[in-house]
Short mmCIF file of C-alpha atoms in Angstrom, two decimals:
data_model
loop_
_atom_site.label_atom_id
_atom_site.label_comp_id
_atom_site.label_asym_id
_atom_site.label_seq_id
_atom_site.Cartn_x
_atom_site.Cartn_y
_atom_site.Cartn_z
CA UNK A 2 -37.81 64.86 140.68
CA UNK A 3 -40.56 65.69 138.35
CA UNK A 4 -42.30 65.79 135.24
CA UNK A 5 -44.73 67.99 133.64
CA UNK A 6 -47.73 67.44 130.86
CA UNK A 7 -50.30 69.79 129.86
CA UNK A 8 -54.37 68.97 128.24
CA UNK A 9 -57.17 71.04 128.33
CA UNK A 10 -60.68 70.98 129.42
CA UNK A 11 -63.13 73.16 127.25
CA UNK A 12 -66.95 73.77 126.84
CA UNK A 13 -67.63 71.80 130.29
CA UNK A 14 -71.61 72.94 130.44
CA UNK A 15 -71.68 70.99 126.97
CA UNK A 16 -69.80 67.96 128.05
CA UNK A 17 -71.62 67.53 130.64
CA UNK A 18 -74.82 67.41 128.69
CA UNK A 19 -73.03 64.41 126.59
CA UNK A 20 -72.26 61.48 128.25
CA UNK A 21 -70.24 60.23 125.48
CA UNK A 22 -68.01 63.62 125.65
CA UNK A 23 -67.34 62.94 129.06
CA UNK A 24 -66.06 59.90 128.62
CA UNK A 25 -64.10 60.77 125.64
CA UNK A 26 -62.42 63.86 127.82
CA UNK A 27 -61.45 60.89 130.52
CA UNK A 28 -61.18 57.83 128.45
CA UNK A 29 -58.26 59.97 126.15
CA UNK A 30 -56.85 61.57 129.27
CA UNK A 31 -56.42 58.38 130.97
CA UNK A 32 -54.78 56.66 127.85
CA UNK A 33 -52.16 59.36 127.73
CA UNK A 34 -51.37 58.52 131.48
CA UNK A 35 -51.23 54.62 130.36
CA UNK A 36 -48.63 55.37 127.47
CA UNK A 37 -46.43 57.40 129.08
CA UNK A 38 -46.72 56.22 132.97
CA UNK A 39 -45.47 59.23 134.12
CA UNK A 40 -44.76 59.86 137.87
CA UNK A 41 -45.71 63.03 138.41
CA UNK A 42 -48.89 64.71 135.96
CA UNK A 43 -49.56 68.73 135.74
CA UNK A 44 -53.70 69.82 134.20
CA UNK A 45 -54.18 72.65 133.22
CA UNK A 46 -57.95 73.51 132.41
CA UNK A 47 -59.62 76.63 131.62
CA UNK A 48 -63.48 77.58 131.67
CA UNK A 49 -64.01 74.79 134.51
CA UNK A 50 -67.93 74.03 134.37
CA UNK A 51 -68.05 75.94 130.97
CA UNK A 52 -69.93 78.93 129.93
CA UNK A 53 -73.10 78.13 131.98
CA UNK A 54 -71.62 78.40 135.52
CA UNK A 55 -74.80 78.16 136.51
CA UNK A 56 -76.27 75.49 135.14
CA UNK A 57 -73.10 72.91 134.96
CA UNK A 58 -70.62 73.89 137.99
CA UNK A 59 -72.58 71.10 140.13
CA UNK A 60 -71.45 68.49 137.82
CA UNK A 61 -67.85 68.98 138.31
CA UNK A 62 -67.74 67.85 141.49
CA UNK A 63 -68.74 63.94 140.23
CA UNK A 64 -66.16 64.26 137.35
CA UNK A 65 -63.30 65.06 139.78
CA UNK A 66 -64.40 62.37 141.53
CA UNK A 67 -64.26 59.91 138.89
CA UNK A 68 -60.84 61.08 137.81
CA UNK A 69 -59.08 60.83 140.98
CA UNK A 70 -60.83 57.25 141.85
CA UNK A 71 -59.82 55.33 138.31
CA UNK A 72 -58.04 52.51 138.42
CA UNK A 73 -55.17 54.54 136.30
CA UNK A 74 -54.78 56.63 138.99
CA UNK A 75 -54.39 54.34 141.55
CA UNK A 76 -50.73 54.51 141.89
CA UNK A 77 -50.71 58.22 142.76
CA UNK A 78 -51.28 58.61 146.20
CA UNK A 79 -50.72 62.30 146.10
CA UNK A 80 -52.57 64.73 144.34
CA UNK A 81 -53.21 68.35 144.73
CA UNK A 82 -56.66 69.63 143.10
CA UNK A 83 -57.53 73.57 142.77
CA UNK A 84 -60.93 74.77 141.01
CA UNK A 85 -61.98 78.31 140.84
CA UNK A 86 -66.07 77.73 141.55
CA UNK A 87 -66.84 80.53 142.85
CA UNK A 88 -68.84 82.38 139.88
CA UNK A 89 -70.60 84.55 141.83
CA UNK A 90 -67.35 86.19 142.97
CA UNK A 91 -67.38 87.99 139.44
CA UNK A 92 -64.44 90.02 140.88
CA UNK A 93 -62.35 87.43 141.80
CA UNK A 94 -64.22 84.41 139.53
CA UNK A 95 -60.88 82.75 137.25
CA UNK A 96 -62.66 79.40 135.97
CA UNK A 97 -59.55 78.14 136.22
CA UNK A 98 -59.01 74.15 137.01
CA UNK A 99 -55.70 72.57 138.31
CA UNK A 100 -54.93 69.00 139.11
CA UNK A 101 -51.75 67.57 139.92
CA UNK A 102 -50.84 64.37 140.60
CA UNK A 103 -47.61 62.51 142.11
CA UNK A 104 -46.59 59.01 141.40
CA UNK A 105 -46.17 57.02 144.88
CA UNK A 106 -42.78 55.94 143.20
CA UNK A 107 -41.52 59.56 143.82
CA UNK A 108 -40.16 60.78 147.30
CA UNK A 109 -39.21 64.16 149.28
CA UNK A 110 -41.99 66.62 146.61
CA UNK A 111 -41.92 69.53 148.82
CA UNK A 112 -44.82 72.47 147.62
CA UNK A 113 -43.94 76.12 148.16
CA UNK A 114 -46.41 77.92 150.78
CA UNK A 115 -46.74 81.26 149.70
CA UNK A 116 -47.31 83.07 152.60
CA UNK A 117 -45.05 81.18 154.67
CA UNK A 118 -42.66 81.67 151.69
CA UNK A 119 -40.91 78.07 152.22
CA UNK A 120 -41.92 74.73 150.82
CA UNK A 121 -43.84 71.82 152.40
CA UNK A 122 -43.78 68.45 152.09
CA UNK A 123 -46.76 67.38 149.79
CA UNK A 124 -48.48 64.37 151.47
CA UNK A 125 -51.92 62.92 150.96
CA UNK A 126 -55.11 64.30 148.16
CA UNK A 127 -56.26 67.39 148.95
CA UNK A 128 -59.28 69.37 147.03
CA UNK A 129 -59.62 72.68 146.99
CA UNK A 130 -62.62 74.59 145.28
CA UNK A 131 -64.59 77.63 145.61
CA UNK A 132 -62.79 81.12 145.67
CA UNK A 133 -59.12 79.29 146.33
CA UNK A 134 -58.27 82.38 148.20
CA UNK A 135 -58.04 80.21 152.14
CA UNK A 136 -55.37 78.29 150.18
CA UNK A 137 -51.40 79.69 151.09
CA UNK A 138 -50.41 76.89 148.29
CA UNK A 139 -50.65 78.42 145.09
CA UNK A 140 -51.37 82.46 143.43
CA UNK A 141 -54.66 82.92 141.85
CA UNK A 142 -55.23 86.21 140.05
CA UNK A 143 -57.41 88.02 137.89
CA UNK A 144 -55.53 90.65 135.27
CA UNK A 145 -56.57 94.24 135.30
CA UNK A 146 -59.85 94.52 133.08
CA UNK A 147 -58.82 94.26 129.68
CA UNK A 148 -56.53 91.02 131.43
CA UNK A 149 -57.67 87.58 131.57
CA UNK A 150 -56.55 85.52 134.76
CA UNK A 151 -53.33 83.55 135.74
CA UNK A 152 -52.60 80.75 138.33
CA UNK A 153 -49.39 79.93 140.01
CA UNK A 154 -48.30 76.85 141.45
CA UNK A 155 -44.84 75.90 142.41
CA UNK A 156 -43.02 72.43 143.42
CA UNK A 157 -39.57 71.50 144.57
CA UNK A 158 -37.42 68.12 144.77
CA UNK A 159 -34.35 69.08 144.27
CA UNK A 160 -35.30 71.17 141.23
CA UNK A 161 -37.88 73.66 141.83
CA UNK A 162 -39.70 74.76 138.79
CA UNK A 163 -42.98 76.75 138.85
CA UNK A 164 -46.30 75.72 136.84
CA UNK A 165 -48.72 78.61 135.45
CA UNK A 166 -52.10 78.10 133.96
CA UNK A 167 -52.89 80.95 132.26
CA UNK A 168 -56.41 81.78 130.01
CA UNK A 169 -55.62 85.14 127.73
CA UNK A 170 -58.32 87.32 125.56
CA UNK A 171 -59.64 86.01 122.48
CA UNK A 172 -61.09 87.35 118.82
CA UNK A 173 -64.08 89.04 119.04
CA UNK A 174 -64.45 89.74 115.65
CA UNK A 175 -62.73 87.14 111.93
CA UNK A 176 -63.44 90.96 110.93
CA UNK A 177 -61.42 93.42 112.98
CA UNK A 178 -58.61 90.37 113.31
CA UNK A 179 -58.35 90.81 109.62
CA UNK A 180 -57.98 94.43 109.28
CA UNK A 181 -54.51 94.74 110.49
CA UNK A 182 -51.44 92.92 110.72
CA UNK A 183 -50.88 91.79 113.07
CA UNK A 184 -54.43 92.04 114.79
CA UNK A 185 -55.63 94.41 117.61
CA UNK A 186 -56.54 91.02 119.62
CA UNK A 187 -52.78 89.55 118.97
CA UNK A 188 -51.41 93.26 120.62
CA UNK A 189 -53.38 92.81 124.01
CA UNK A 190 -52.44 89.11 124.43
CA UNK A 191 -48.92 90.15 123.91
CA UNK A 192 -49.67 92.60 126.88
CA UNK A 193 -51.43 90.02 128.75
CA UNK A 194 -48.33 87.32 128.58
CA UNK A 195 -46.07 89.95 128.98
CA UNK A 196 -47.59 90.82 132.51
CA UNK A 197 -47.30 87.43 133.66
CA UNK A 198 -43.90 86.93 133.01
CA UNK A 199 -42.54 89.74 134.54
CA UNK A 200 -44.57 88.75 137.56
CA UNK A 201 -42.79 85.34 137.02
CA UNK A 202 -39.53 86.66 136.90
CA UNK A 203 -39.62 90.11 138.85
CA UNK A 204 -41.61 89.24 141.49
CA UNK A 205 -41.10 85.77 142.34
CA UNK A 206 -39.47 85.08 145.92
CA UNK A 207 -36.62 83.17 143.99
CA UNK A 208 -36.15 82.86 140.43
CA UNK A 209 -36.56 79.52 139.11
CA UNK A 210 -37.44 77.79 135.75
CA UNK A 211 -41.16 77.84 134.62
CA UNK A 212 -43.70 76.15 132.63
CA UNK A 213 -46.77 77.95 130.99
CA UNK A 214 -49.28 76.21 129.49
CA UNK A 215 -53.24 77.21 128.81
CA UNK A 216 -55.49 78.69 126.45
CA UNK A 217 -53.30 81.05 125.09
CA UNK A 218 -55.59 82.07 122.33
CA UNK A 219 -53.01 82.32 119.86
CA UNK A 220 -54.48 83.22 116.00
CA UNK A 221 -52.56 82.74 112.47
CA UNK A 222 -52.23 86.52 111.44
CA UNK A 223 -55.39 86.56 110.03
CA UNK A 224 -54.93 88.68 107.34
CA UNK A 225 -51.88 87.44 106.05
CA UNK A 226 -53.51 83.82 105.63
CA UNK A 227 -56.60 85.22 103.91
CA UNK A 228 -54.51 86.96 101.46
CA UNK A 229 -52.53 83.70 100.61
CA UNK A 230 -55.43 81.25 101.03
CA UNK A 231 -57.37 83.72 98.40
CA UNK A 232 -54.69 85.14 96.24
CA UNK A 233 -56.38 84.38 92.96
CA UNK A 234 -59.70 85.72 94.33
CA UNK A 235 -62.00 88.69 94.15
CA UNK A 236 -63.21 90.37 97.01
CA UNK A 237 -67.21 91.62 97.68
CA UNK A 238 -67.70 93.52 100.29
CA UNK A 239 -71.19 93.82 101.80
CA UNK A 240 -72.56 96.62 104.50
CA UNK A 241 -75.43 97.33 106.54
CA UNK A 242 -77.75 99.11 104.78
CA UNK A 243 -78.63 101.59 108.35
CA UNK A 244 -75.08 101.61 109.63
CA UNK A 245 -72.73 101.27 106.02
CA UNK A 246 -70.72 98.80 108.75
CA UNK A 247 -68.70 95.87 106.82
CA UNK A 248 -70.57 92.77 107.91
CA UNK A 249 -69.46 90.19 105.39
CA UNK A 250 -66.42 89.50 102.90
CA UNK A 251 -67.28 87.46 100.43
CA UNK A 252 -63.69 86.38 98.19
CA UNK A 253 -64.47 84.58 94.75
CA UNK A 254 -62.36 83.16 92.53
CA UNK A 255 -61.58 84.88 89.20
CA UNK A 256 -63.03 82.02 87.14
CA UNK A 257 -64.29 78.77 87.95
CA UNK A 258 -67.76 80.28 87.77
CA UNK A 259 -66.88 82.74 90.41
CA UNK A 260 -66.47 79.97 92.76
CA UNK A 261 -67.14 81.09 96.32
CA UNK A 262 -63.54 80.36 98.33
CA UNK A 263 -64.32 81.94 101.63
CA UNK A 264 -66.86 84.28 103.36
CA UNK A 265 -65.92 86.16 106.66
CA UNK A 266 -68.33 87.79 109.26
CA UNK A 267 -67.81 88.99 112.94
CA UNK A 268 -68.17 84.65 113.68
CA UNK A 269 -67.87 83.21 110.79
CA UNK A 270 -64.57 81.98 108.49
CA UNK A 271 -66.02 79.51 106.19
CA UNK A 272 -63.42 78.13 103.16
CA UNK A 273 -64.28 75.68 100.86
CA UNK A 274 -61.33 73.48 101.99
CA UNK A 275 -60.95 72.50 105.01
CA UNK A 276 -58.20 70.05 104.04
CA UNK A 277 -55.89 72.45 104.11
CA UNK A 278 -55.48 72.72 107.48
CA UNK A 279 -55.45 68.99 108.25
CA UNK A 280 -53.50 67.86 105.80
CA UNK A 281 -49.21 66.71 107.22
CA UNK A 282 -50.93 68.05 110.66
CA UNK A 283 -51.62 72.05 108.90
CA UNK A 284 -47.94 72.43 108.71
CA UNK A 285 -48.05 74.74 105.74
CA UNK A 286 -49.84 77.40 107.68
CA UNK A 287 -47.06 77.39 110.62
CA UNK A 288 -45.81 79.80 108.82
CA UNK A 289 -48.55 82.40 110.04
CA UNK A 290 -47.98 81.57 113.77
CA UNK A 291 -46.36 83.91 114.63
CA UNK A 292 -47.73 85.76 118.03
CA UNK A 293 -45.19 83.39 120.39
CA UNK A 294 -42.17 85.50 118.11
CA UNK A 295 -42.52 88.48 120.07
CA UNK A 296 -41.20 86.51 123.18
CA UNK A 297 -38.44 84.54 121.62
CA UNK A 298 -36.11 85.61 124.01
CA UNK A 299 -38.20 84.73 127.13
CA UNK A 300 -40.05 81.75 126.06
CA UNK A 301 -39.11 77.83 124.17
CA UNK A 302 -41.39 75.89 123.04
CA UNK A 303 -41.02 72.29 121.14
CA UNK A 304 -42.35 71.69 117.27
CA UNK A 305 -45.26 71.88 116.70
CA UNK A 306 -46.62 68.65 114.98
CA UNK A 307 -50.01 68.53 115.36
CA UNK A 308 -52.86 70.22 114.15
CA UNK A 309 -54.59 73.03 114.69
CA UNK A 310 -56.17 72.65 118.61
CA UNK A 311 -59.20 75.14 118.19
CA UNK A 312 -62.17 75.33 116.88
CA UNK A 313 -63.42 71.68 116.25
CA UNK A 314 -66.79 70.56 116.12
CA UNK A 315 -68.93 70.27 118.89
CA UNK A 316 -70.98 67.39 117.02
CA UNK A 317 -70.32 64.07 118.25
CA UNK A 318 -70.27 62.33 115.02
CA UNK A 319 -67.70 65.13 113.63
CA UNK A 320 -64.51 64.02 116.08
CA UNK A 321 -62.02 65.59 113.01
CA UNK A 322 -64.32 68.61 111.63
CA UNK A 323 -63.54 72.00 112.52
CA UNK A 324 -66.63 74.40 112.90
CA UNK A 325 -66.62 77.27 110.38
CA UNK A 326 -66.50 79.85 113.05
CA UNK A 327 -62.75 80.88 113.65
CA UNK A 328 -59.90 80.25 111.49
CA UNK A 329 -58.14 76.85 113.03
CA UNK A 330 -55.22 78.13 115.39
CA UNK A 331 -52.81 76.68 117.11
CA UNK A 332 -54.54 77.86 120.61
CA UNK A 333 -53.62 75.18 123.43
CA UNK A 334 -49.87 75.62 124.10
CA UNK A 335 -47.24 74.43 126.35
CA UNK A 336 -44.44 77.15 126.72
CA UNK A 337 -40.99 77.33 129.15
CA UNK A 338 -38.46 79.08 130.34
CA UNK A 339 -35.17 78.74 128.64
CA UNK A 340 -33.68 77.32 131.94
CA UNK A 341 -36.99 75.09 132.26
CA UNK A 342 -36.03 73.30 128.29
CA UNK A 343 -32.31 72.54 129.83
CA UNK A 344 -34.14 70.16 133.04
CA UNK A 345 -35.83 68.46 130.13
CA UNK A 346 -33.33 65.05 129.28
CA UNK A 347 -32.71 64.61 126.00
CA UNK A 348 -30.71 61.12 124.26
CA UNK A 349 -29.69 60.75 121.06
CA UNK A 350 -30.95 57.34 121.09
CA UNK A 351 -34.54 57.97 122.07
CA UNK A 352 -36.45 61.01 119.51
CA UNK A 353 -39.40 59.75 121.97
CA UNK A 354 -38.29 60.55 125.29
CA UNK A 355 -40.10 64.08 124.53
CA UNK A 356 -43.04 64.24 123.11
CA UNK A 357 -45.36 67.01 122.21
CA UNK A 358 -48.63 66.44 120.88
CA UNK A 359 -52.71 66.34 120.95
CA UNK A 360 -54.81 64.21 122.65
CA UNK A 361 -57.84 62.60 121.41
CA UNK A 362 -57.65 62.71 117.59
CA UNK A 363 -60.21 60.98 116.49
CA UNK A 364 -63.14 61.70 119.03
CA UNK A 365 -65.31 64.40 119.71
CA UNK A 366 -63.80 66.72 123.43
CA UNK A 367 -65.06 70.07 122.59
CA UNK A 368 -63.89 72.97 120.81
CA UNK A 369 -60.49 72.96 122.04
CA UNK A 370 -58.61 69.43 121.62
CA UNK A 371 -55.97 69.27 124.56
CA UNK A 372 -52.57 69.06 124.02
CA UNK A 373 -49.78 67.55 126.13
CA UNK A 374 -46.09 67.42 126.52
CA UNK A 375 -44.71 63.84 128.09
CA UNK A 376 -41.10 64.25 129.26
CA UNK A 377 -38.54 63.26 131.45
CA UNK A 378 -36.66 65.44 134.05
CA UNK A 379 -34.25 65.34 136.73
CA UNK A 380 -33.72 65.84 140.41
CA UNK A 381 -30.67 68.01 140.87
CA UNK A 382 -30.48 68.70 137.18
CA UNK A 383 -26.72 69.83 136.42
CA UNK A 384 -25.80 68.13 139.80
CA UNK A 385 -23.14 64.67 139.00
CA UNK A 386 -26.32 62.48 140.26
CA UNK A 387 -29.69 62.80 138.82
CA UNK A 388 -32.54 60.95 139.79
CA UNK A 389 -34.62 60.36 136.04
CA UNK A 390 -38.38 60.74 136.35
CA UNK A 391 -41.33 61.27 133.33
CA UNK A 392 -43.92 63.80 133.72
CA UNK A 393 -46.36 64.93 131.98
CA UNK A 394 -48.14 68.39 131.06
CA UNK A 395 -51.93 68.42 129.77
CA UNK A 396 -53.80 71.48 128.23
#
């Protein structure tokens, strides 16, 4: 059997200029792996080697490293890693990271070959970088042009379940997302994760339960949180003086000394409180998550309990701040099949046996903080004898 967890990697050109980062991205990652002792771990990580291809992909190489030689990891003796390097390749070019990592408690984990259509026995650690494309092990590709790329991956012991990282479009513009409701940028990632599952399901060589977990780039419906957030305020609206293009919003409230509450430009959503979305984990605002409704019928996923994953501050010393730059979203998401949330074990004894949270509170790991999903499944699930395992899922 097996187990799934999902945390993400962000801003890598930027970690890799911080030592302290780094070890914060490892040092959390590896605590997660202590708790839970899981026996067989899924990552998930998107913009591998950041922004700056250029400048940072030659330091991912020695942070691989590092990961798969810790002493935490010394009890998984197989491991299966896939980056996307390749950045010249603009065509092709994903910047899409996968590791995966099997306990050496856990026996018969058979890997489906793609082109041989038929699974393998998984033995040994194998890296794979560059364009990915010599691999016959997993499905790497890049959406049409207004997409934003997928990965496939998929494992058998007695249950077969596939794994997807996936990266979709963001907000351009804290402007045009509050225009409309909901957005422009919410309608395209609804196209986006609407492609990949029906390649999932339609196209698949046998239809089997799935995870999906990556930077989905979910937003709160921007406008309908700006209109509660600032229901009491005024709204100035500022232009360019050559163009007459709205460039700011500037809402105030009625009294108070016309107390600025919030300003909005193209990149910046700056309200006085930030406490609001912190405070009982930003609860209040699930309300105005609401992108993941659309696929109800297609896709579970677990409470959310933690807070927003996107953006925090990229200041070391500011571990719990979020910049001013985006409106905090849930982003970093673990999603599944409705047949994938019935291998999941549940006990009535245990609320713990599944957990879904965020890793690294407290400590500075980028803009995105990664979020996994710890749970236990089993081989032959719905067969009269199940062998239990734990997994885990990181985004």
């Amino acid at each position: 059997a097996a187990g799934a967890a999902a945390a993400g990697a962000r801003g890598w050109e930027l970690l890799y200029k911080d030592p302290e980062r780094v070890a914060n991205v490892r040092l959390s990652l590896l605590q997660v792996v202590h708790t839970h002792k899981p026996h067989f771990m899924a990552l998930h990580c998107q913009e591998f080697g950041g922004k700056n291809y250029e400048a940072s992909m030659s330091h991912v190489d020695k942070f691989v490293k590092e990961l798969l030689s810790s002493d935490a990891m010394k009890d998984y003796n197989r491991a299966r890693v896939y980056l996307d390097e390749n950045y010249k390749s603009q065509e092709h070019f994903t910047a899409l990271g996968s590791f995966y990592f099997l306990h050496e408690s856990l026996k018969n984990i058979y890997q489906f070959d793609f082109k041989a259509k038929k699974y393998k026995k998984v033995t040994g650690k194998e890296i794979y970088s560059d364009t990915l494309e010599s691999t016959p092990m997993l499905e790497k590709e890049k959406f049409p042009q207004d997409y934003f790329p997928e990965c496939f991956f998929s494992l058998f012991c007695h249950s077969a379940f596939d794994l997807v990282n996936i990266h979709l479009f963001h907000d351009a513009s804290n402007l045009i997302a509050w225009e409309t409701s909901p957005s422009v940028y919410s309608g395209i990632r609804h196209k986006a994760l609407g492609y990949v599952l029906d390649r999932i399901i339609d196209q698949r060589f046998e239809k089997v339960s799935y995870f999906v977990f990556g930077d989905f780039n979910f937003r709160l419906d921007a406008k309908a949180v700006v209109e509660t957030l600032c229901a009491k305020a005024t709204m100035q609206t500022i232009r360019a003086a050559d163009t007459n293009e709205v460039v700011k919003l500037i809402f105030r409230e009625s009294d108070n000394d016309r107390k600025v509450m919030l300003q909005l430009e193209k990149k910046l959503f700056d309200y006085f409180n930030q406490d609001v979305f912190r405070d009982n984990n930003g609860t209040a605002l699930l309300e105005f998550d609401r992108e993941l409704s659309v696929f109800k019928d297609r896709l579970y996923e677990l409470d959310i309990s933690f807070p927003p994953s996107y953006p925090y501050s990229e200041d070391s010393s500011q571990g719990k701040q979020y910049m001013n730059t985006r409106c905090p979203a849930w982003c970093d998401r673990i999603l599944m099949s409705h047949s994938a949330k019935e291998l999941i074990l549940k006990s009535e004894n245990d609320e713990k046996i599944v957990i879904y949270d965020h890793i690294g509170p407290n400590v500075c790991m980028g803009d995105h903080k990664p979020v996994f999903l710890s749970f236990r499944i089993a081989a032959g699930a719905g067969k009269p004898i199940a062998n239990v395992h734990k997994c885990c899922v990181v985004q």
